[in-house]
Short mmCIF file of C-alpha atoms in Angstrom, two decimals:
data_model
loop_
_atom_site.label_atom_id
_atom_site.label_comp_id
_atom_site.label_asym_id
_atom_site.label_seq_id
_atom_site.Cartn_x
_atom_site.Cartn_y
_atom_site.Cartn_z
CA MET A 1 75.75 -86.31 -108.84
CA MET A 2 78.14 -85.16 -106.13
CA ASN A 3 76.94 -83.97 -102.72
CA ALA A 4 77.18 -80.25 -101.98
CA ALA A 5 78.00 -78.81 -98.55
CA VAL A 6 78.21 -75.58 -96.60
CA SER A 7 79.51 -74.93 -93.07
CA PHE A 8 79.16 -71.94 -90.77
CA ARG A 9 79.18 -71.00 -87.08
CA VAL A 10 76.20 -70.52 -84.80
CA TRP A 11 75.53 -71.06 -81.07
CA GLY A 12 79.28 -71.26 -80.52
CA THR A 13 79.58 -74.38 -82.65
CA THR A 14 79.94 -75.53 -86.26
CA VAL A 15 76.92 -76.18 -88.45
CA THR A 16 77.27 -78.34 -91.56
CA LEU A 17 74.63 -78.89 -94.23
CA LEU A 18 74.95 -81.47 -97.03
CA VAL A 19 72.53 -82.14 -99.87
CA THR A 20 72.55 -84.78 -102.60
CA ASP A 21 71.50 -82.20 -105.23
CA PRO A 22 73.88 -79.21 -105.43
CA ASP A 23 71.22 -77.13 -107.17
CA ARG A 24 69.09 -77.36 -104.01
CA LEU A 25 71.75 -76.28 -101.51
CA GLU A 26 70.52 -72.68 -101.24
CA LEU A 27 66.93 -73.80 -100.72
CA ALA A 28 68.03 -76.26 -98.03
CA ARG A 29 70.11 -73.52 -96.37
CA ARG A 30 67.06 -71.28 -96.09
CA ALA A 31 65.12 -74.07 -94.40
CA LEU A 32 68.00 -74.71 -91.99
CA ASP A 33 68.41 -71.01 -91.17
CA ALA A 34 64.71 -70.72 -90.41
CA GLU A 35 64.84 -73.58 -87.92
CA ILE A 36 68.00 -72.26 -86.26
CA ASP A 37 66.48 -68.79 -85.89
CA ALA A 38 63.24 -70.19 -84.47
CA MET A 39 65.02 -72.46 -81.98
CA GLY A 40 67.28 -69.61 -80.88
CA GLU A 41 64.29 -67.38 -80.16
CA ALA A 42 62.68 -70.20 -78.19
CA CYS A 43 65.44 -72.01 -76.32
CA ASP A 44 68.76 -70.11 -76.26
CA ARG A 45 69.53 -69.65 -72.56
CA PHE A 46 72.21 -67.05 -73.36
CA ARG A 47 69.71 -64.75 -75.10
CA PRO A 48 67.85 -62.58 -72.57
CA ASP A 49 64.91 -62.25 -74.97
CA SER A 50 64.45 -65.99 -75.60
CA GLU A 51 61.41 -67.79 -74.23
CA LEU A 52 63.66 -69.95 -72.07
CA SER A 53 65.28 -66.91 -70.45
CA ARG A 54 61.90 -65.33 -69.84
CA LEU A 55 60.59 -68.56 -68.31
CA ASN A 56 63.59 -68.77 -65.98
CA THR A 57 63.22 -65.10 -64.99
CA ARG A 58 59.64 -65.68 -63.90
CA SER A 59 59.98 -69.19 -62.44
CA GLY A 60 57.20 -69.96 -60.03
CA ARG A 61 54.59 -68.28 -62.24
CA PRO A 62 52.66 -69.77 -65.18
CA PHE A 63 54.33 -69.18 -68.55
CA ALA A 64 52.49 -69.33 -71.88
CA ALA A 65 54.82 -71.12 -74.30
CA SER A 66 54.94 -71.01 -78.09
CA PRO A 67 54.21 -74.29 -79.89
CA LEU A 68 57.93 -74.77 -80.63
CA PHE A 69 59.01 -74.14 -77.05
CA ALA A 70 56.29 -76.43 -75.70
CA GLU A 71 57.29 -79.12 -78.21
CA THR A 72 60.96 -78.89 -77.24
CA LEU A 73 60.28 -78.89 -73.51
CA GLY A 74 57.93 -81.84 -74.06
CA HIS A 75 60.80 -83.75 -75.65
CA ALA A 76 63.06 -82.82 -72.71
CA LEU A 77 60.53 -84.17 -70.20
CA ARG A 78 60.03 -87.34 -72.26
CA VAL A 79 63.80 -87.83 -72.42
CA ALA A 80 64.10 -87.34 -68.67
CA ALA A 81 61.53 -90.06 -68.04
CA ALA A 82 63.12 -92.42 -70.58
CA THR A 83 66.60 -92.02 -69.04
CA ASP A 84 65.40 -92.41 -65.44
CA GLY A 85 66.28 -88.75 -64.82
CA ALA A 86 69.86 -89.00 -66.05
CA VAL A 87 69.16 -86.24 -68.60
CA ASP A 88 67.16 -83.60 -66.72
CA PRO A 89 66.12 -80.11 -67.89
CA THR A 90 66.32 -78.64 -64.37
CA VAL A 91 70.15 -78.59 -64.38
CA GLY A 92 70.29 -74.93 -65.46
CA GLY A 93 71.10 -73.67 -61.99
CA ALA A 94 73.91 -76.22 -61.58
CA LEU A 95 75.44 -75.15 -64.91
CA ASN A 96 75.31 -71.49 -63.86
CA ALA A 97 76.87 -72.30 -60.48
CA ALA A 98 79.70 -74.10 -62.27
CA GLY A 99 80.42 -70.99 -64.32
CA TYR A 100 78.73 -72.06 -67.56
CA ASP A 101 76.42 -69.05 -67.59
CA ARG A 102 77.43 -67.64 -70.99
CA ASP A 103 78.80 -68.74 -74.35
CA MET A 104 81.64 -71.27 -73.93
CA ALA A 105 84.19 -69.00 -75.59
CA GLU A 106 83.46 -66.34 -72.96
CA VAL A 107 83.59 -68.89 -70.13
CA ARG A 108 87.06 -69.96 -71.22
CA ARG A 109 88.27 -66.36 -71.45
CA ARG A 110 87.64 -65.74 -67.77
CA ARG A 111 90.82 -65.05 -65.85
CA TRP A 112 90.81 -67.44 -62.92
CA ALA A 113 94.15 -68.20 -61.31
CA VAL A 114 94.64 -71.95 -61.55
CA SER A 115 95.99 -71.93 -57.99
CA GLN A 116 92.89 -70.14 -56.65
CA ARG A 117 90.83 -72.50 -54.53
CA VAL A 118 87.15 -72.27 -55.43
CA ARG A 119 84.41 -73.41 -53.11
CA LEU A 120 81.71 -74.81 -55.38
CA THR A 121 78.42 -75.57 -53.65
CA VAL A 122 76.57 -78.39 -55.41
CA ARG A 123 73.34 -80.16 -54.60
CA PRO A 124 70.87 -82.41 -56.41
CA VAL A 125 68.70 -80.58 -58.93
CA ALA A 126 64.97 -80.08 -58.40
CA GLY A 127 64.15 -82.80 -60.92
CA TRP A 128 62.06 -82.97 -64.07
CA ARG A 129 58.96 -84.11 -62.21
CA THR A 130 58.67 -80.62 -60.68
CA VAL A 131 58.05 -79.15 -64.15
CA ARG A 132 54.48 -79.01 -65.42
CA LEU A 133 53.50 -78.60 -69.07
CA ALA A 134 49.82 -78.63 -69.98
CA ASP A 135 47.89 -76.91 -72.76
CA GLY A 136 50.92 -74.84 -73.72
CA VAL A 137 51.42 -73.47 -70.19
CA VAL A 138 54.65 -74.20 -68.28
CA ARG A 139 54.90 -74.15 -64.51
CA THR A 140 58.19 -74.46 -62.65
CA PRO A 141 58.93 -74.08 -58.92
CA PRO A 142 60.44 -70.76 -57.76
CA GLY A 143 64.19 -70.67 -58.31
CA VAL A 144 64.34 -73.58 -60.75
CA VAL A 145 66.41 -72.81 -63.86
CA ILE A 146 65.62 -74.82 -66.98
CA ASP A 147 68.31 -75.74 -69.51
CA LEU A 148 67.35 -77.39 -72.80
CA GLY A 149 70.87 -77.83 -74.13
CA ALA A 150 70.56 -81.61 -74.18
CA THR A 151 67.44 -81.41 -76.33
CA ALA A 152 67.08 -78.15 -78.27
CA LYS A 153 70.11 -78.49 -80.56
CA ALA A 154 69.29 -82.08 -81.45
CA HIS A 155 65.62 -81.22 -81.99
CA ALA A 156 66.66 -78.34 -84.26
CA ALA A 157 68.73 -80.80 -86.31
CA ASP A 158 65.77 -83.17 -86.64
CA ARG A 159 63.40 -80.38 -87.63
CA ALA A 160 65.86 -78.78 -90.05
CA ALA A 161 66.64 -82.05 -91.83
CA ALA A 162 62.95 -82.84 -92.26
CA ARG A 163 62.09 -79.29 -93.38
CA ALA A 164 64.99 -79.07 -95.83
CA ALA A 165 64.23 -82.50 -97.30
CA ALA A 166 60.58 -81.56 -97.79
CA ALA A 167 61.53 -78.25 -99.40
CA THR A 168 64.17 -79.68 -101.75
CA GLY A 169 62.96 -83.20 -102.47
CA CYS A 170 66.54 -84.48 -102.14
CA GLY A 171 68.67 -86.08 -99.47
CA VAL A 172 69.79 -83.80 -96.63
CA LEU A 173 72.21 -84.12 -93.72
CA VAL A 174 72.29 -81.53 -90.95
CA SER A 175 75.01 -81.45 -88.29
CA LEU A 176 74.68 -78.98 -85.43
CA GLY A 177 77.89 -79.30 -83.47
CA GLY A 178 77.98 -83.04 -84.12
CA ASP A 179 74.27 -83.61 -83.50
CA ILE A 180 73.36 -85.19 -86.84
CA ALA A 181 69.99 -85.76 -88.51
CA VAL A 182 69.25 -86.88 -92.05
CA GLY A 183 66.16 -86.61 -94.23
CA GLY A 184 65.04 -87.53 -97.72
CA PRO A 185 66.64 -90.20 -99.92
CA PRO A 186 70.27 -90.83 -98.88
CA PRO A 187 73.15 -90.92 -101.35
CA ALA A 188 74.24 -94.28 -102.74
CA GLY A 189 75.81 -96.21 -99.89
CA GLY A 190 74.38 -93.89 -97.24
CA TRP A 191 75.81 -90.84 -95.48
CA ARG A 192 79.41 -91.44 -94.46
CA ILE A 193 80.19 -89.82 -91.12
CA ARG A 194 83.46 -89.49 -89.23
CA ILE A 195 82.97 -90.28 -85.54
CA ALA A 196 85.45 -88.46 -83.29
CA GLU A 197 85.49 -87.07 -79.77
CA ASP A 198 85.53 -83.53 -81.16
CA HIS A 199 83.13 -82.81 -84.05
CA ARG A 200 85.73 -80.39 -85.46
CA ALA A 201 88.19 -83.23 -86.06
CA GLY A 202 89.44 -83.78 -89.59
CA THR A 203 89.53 -86.99 -91.59
CA ASP A 204 93.14 -87.60 -90.53
CA ASP A 205 92.36 -87.39 -86.81
CA PRO A 206 91.64 -90.50 -84.72
CA GLY A 207 88.10 -91.73 -85.20
CA GLN A 208 85.84 -94.16 -86.95
CA ASP A 209 83.83 -93.94 -90.16
CA VAL A 210 80.23 -95.15 -90.13
CA THR A 211 77.32 -94.69 -92.49
CA ILE A 212 73.66 -94.00 -91.80
CA THR A 213 70.68 -93.89 -94.13
CA ALA A 214 68.00 -92.51 -91.79
CA GLY A 215 67.43 -91.16 -88.30
CA GLY A 216 70.02 -89.45 -86.15
CA LEU A 217 73.49 -89.81 -84.69
CA ALA A 218 75.01 -87.96 -81.73
CA THR A 219 78.22 -87.94 -79.73
CA SER A 220 78.48 -86.66 -76.16
CA SER A 221 81.86 -86.15 -74.53
CA VAL A 222 83.43 -84.72 -71.41
CA THR A 223 86.71 -84.01 -73.25
CA VAL A 224 85.79 -80.96 -75.33
CA ARG A 225 83.44 -78.55 -73.56
CA ARG A 226 85.61 -78.04 -70.49
CA TRP A 227 86.72 -75.01 -68.51
CA ARG A 228 88.60 -74.11 -65.36
CA LEU A 229 87.00 -72.54 -62.34
CA GLY A 230 89.98 -71.69 -60.19
CA ASP A 231 91.68 -74.97 -59.34
CA ARG A 232 88.79 -77.04 -60.68
CA LEU A 233 88.46 -78.51 -64.17
CA LEU A 234 84.76 -78.80 -65.01
CA HIS A 235 82.64 -79.92 -67.95
CA HIS A 236 79.04 -79.46 -69.10
CA ILE A 237 77.60 -82.93 -68.45
CA ILE A 238 75.83 -82.53 -65.11
CA ASP A 239 74.75 -85.46 -62.96
CA PRO A 240 71.28 -84.43 -61.74
CA ALA A 241 71.71 -86.59 -58.63
CA THR A 242 74.63 -84.47 -57.41
CA GLY A 243 74.40 -81.20 -59.36
CA ALA A 244 78.10 -81.54 -60.28
CA SER A 245 79.97 -82.42 -63.47
CA THR A 246 79.58 -86.17 -63.80
CA ASP A 247 82.56 -88.33 -62.86
CA SER A 248 82.07 -91.07 -65.42
CA CYS A 249 84.05 -94.13 -66.43
CA TRP A 250 83.28 -93.06 -70.02
CA ARG A 251 84.74 -89.99 -71.67
CA THR A 252 82.82 -90.16 -74.98
CA VAL A 253 79.68 -91.95 -76.16
CA SER A 254 78.24 -92.06 -79.69
CA VAL A 255 74.72 -93.38 -80.34
CA ALA A 256 72.54 -93.95 -83.41
CA ALA A 257 68.77 -93.75 -83.00
CA ALA A 258 65.52 -93.05 -84.83
CA THR A 259 65.94 -89.33 -84.15
CA CYS A 260 68.80 -87.06 -83.21
CA VAL A 261 66.94 -86.12 -80.01
CA ASP A 262 66.91 -89.76 -78.92
CA ALA A 263 70.54 -90.30 -79.97
CA ASN A 264 71.72 -87.22 -78.05
CA ALA A 265 69.70 -88.16 -74.97
CA ALA A 266 71.03 -91.71 -74.92
CA ALA A 267 74.64 -90.59 -75.38
CA THR A 268 74.37 -88.03 -72.60
CA ALA A 269 72.56 -90.46 -70.30
CA ALA A 270 75.28 -93.04 -70.83
CA LEU A 271 77.93 -90.61 -69.59
CA VAL A 272 75.86 -89.87 -66.50
CA LYS A 273 74.97 -93.49 -65.81
CA GLY A 274 78.61 -94.59 -66.06
CA ARG A 275 79.30 -98.26 -65.43
CA GLY A 276 76.42 -100.33 -66.79
CA ALA A 277 75.47 -97.78 -69.46
CA ASP A 278 76.58 -100.18 -72.20
CA ALA A 279 74.11 -102.78 -70.96
CA TRP A 280 71.39 -100.11 -70.69
CA LEU A 281 71.96 -99.06 -74.32
CA ALA A 282 71.94 -102.69 -75.45
CA ARG A 283 68.62 -103.34 -73.68
CA HIS A 284 67.11 -100.44 -75.61
CA GLY A 285 68.54 -101.68 -78.91
CA LEU A 286 70.57 -98.50 -79.46
CA PRO A 287 73.78 -98.99 -81.49
CA ALA A 288 76.54 -97.23 -79.57
CA ARG A 289 80.28 -96.85 -79.15
CA LEU A 290 81.57 -96.00 -75.67
CA ILE A 291 85.12 -94.87 -74.98
CA GLU A 292 86.49 -95.31 -71.48
CA VAL A 293 88.69 -92.75 -69.75
CA ASP A 294 91.77 -94.81 -70.64
CA GLY A 295 90.77 -94.91 -74.32
CA ALA A 296 89.42 -98.46 -74.48
CA ALA A 297 86.33 -98.71 -76.68
CA ALA A 298 83.23 -100.86 -76.31
CA THR A 299 80.45 -101.28 -78.89
CA VAL A 300 76.88 -102.51 -78.42
CA ALA A 301 73.71 -103.32 -80.36
CA GLY A 302 75.31 -103.71 -83.77
CA TRP A 303 77.61 -100.70 -83.82
CA PRO A 304 80.47 -101.65 -86.18
CA VAL A 305 83.70 -102.74 -84.52
CA GLY A 306 87.03 -101.22 -85.51
CA ASP A 307 87.97 -98.22 -87.60
CA VAL A 308 85.96 -99.29 -90.62
CA THR A 309 82.75 -98.18 -92.30
CA GLY A 310 79.62 -99.88 -90.94
CA THR A 311 75.96 -99.44 -91.83
CA MET A 312 73.15 -98.55 -89.45
CA SER A 313 69.76 -98.11 -91.06
#
């Protein structure tokens, strides 16, 4: 039986859902929509009514979180510890200062003269250790702005794939802007995925085909989500140590892991860590492909070499 698929737009990115049983596509779509809606209500920093926005508005005071928000923030704090602070949820203020304070399409529509010199004040972020989460109550220092962009989308993919697979009893692949999670029995030969620097790339664009049978896959890049602030070209990967867009030797990193959350965190951390990130990924046994600024590619921990299909299970 052929796979069935549907794609649509949400959160300023492309969502793709595939199932191994076409008769179950609608049921899987309902499960996916439910997870997207729930995550948006909890963690969308561009929605003034989301829990995240309300937490940031009242920083410095205790905030009673929903189970989903607490779960997602818990993952963000775990990721921060596992990456030695390279992926840190307290970068929200730095993103706002850089101009990424609304949907990316709106950021790019701003009319800044390229010749206009912009004085951008940056400083290290407060750090994940300043955030407290206990018994569903969140405490952040006054003025700290939380951003869960490095965790929430990937966590939504994990949750949606698991929920859709449980509801349909078939194999499911969920891609939220290139953050990929799979659930249920995979198709024969596994899920074939095109790895490219932009998740919108077609099959004829430069990239590599790999297959996965379980877990998650994520690509982080400094080449796509970029914008100009006057004479400055910025991107969304913030180095917590400086509060500025990271200046990495890598431009794109793809990682396979047990979950999409872990894959996304490792890919983002590798960009921030820069030189030595390939060895860090290898030590953790995470298959990865890293592309340097000049286009040279390095692979670690069993990631297939060359533009051929490899298997990671």
